[in-house]
Short mmCIF file of C-alpha atoms in Angstrom, two decimals:
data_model
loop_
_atom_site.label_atom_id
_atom_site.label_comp_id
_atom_site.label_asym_id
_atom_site.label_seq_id
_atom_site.Cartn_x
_atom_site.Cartn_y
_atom_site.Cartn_z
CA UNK A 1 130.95 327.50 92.62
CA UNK A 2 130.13 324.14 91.52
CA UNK A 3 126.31 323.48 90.76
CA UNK A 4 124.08 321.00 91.98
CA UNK A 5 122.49 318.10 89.47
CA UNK A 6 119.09 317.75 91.40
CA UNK A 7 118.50 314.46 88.96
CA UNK A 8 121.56 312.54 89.76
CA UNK A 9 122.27 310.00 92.36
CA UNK A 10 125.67 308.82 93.24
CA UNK A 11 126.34 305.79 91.29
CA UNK A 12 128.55 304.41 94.13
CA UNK A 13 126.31 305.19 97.52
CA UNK A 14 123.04 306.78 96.33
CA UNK A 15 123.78 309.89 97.50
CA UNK A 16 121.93 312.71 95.80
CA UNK A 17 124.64 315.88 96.74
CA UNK A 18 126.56 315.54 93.38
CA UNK A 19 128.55 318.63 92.44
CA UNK A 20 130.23 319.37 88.82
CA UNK A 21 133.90 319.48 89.12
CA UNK A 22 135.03 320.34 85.47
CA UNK A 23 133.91 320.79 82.14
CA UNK A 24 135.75 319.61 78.72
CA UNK A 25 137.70 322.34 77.01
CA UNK A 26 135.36 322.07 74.00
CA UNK A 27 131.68 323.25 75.82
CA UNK A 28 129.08 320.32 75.98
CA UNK A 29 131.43 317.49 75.32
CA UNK A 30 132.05 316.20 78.87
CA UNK A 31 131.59 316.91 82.59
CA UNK A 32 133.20 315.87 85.86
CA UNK A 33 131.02 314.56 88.62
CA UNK A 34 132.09 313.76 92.27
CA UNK A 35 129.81 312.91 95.20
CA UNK A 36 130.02 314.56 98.21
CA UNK A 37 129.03 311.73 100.72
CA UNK A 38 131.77 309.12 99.65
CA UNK A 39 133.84 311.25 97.00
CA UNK A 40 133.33 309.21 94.05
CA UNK A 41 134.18 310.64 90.54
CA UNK A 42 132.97 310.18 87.29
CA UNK A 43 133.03 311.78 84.43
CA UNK A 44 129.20 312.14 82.22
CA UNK A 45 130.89 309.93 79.16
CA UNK A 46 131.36 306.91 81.18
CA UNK A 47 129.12 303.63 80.78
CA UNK A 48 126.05 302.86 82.65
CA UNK A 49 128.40 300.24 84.81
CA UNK A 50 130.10 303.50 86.44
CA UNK A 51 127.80 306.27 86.20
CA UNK A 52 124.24 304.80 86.82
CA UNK A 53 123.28 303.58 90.24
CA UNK A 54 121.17 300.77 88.65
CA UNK A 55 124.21 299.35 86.91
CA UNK A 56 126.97 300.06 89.08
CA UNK A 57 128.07 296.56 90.67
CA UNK A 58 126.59 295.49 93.75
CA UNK A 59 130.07 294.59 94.93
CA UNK A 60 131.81 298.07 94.51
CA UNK A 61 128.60 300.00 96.13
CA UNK A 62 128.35 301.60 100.02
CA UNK A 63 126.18 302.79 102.27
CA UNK A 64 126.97 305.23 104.89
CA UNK A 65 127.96 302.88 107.26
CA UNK A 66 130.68 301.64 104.82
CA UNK A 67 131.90 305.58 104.65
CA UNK A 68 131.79 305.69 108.33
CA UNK A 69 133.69 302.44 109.12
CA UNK A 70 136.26 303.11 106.10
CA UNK A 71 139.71 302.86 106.75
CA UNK A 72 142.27 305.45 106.11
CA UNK A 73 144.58 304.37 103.28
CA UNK A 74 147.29 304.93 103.31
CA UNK A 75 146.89 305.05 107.30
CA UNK A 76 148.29 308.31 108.83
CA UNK A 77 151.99 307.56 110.73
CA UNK A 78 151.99 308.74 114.50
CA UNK A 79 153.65 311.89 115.00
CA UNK A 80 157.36 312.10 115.57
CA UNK A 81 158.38 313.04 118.20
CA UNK A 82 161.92 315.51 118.93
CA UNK A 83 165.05 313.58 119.95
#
């Protein structure tokens, strides 16, 4: 089961559930990262600009009312219905 990182905030929304998704083949050389709240990934080799909250752009971050109000994309097609 993936393991919590109790010091790391979602660079995206500030969210503090982060989960480790992967690890490099080679131990200690990378790890995967995704937030739980809005599902962003990253992985720990990245730059500050994508994996630090106080240097991810103000432009690309949320708050939980942008995860509430998101749209679905692609949205899902109505059911079809049996001729």
């Amino acid at each position: 089961m993936p393991e919590k990182d109790l010091t790391m905030i979602c660079p995206r929304c500030g969210d503090d559930h982060i989960v480790e998704l992967a690890h490099s083949p080679v131990a200690g050389i990378w790890t995967v990262f995704q937030c739980a709240e809005c599902l962003f990934t990253w992985r720990s080799t990245e730059p500050p600009r994508r994996s630090d909250r106080e240097h991810y752009p103000d432009a690309f971050r949320m708050d939980a009312r942008d995860i509430t109000d998101a749209a679905a994309i692609p949205p899902v097609p109505p059911l079809l219905t049996g001729s």
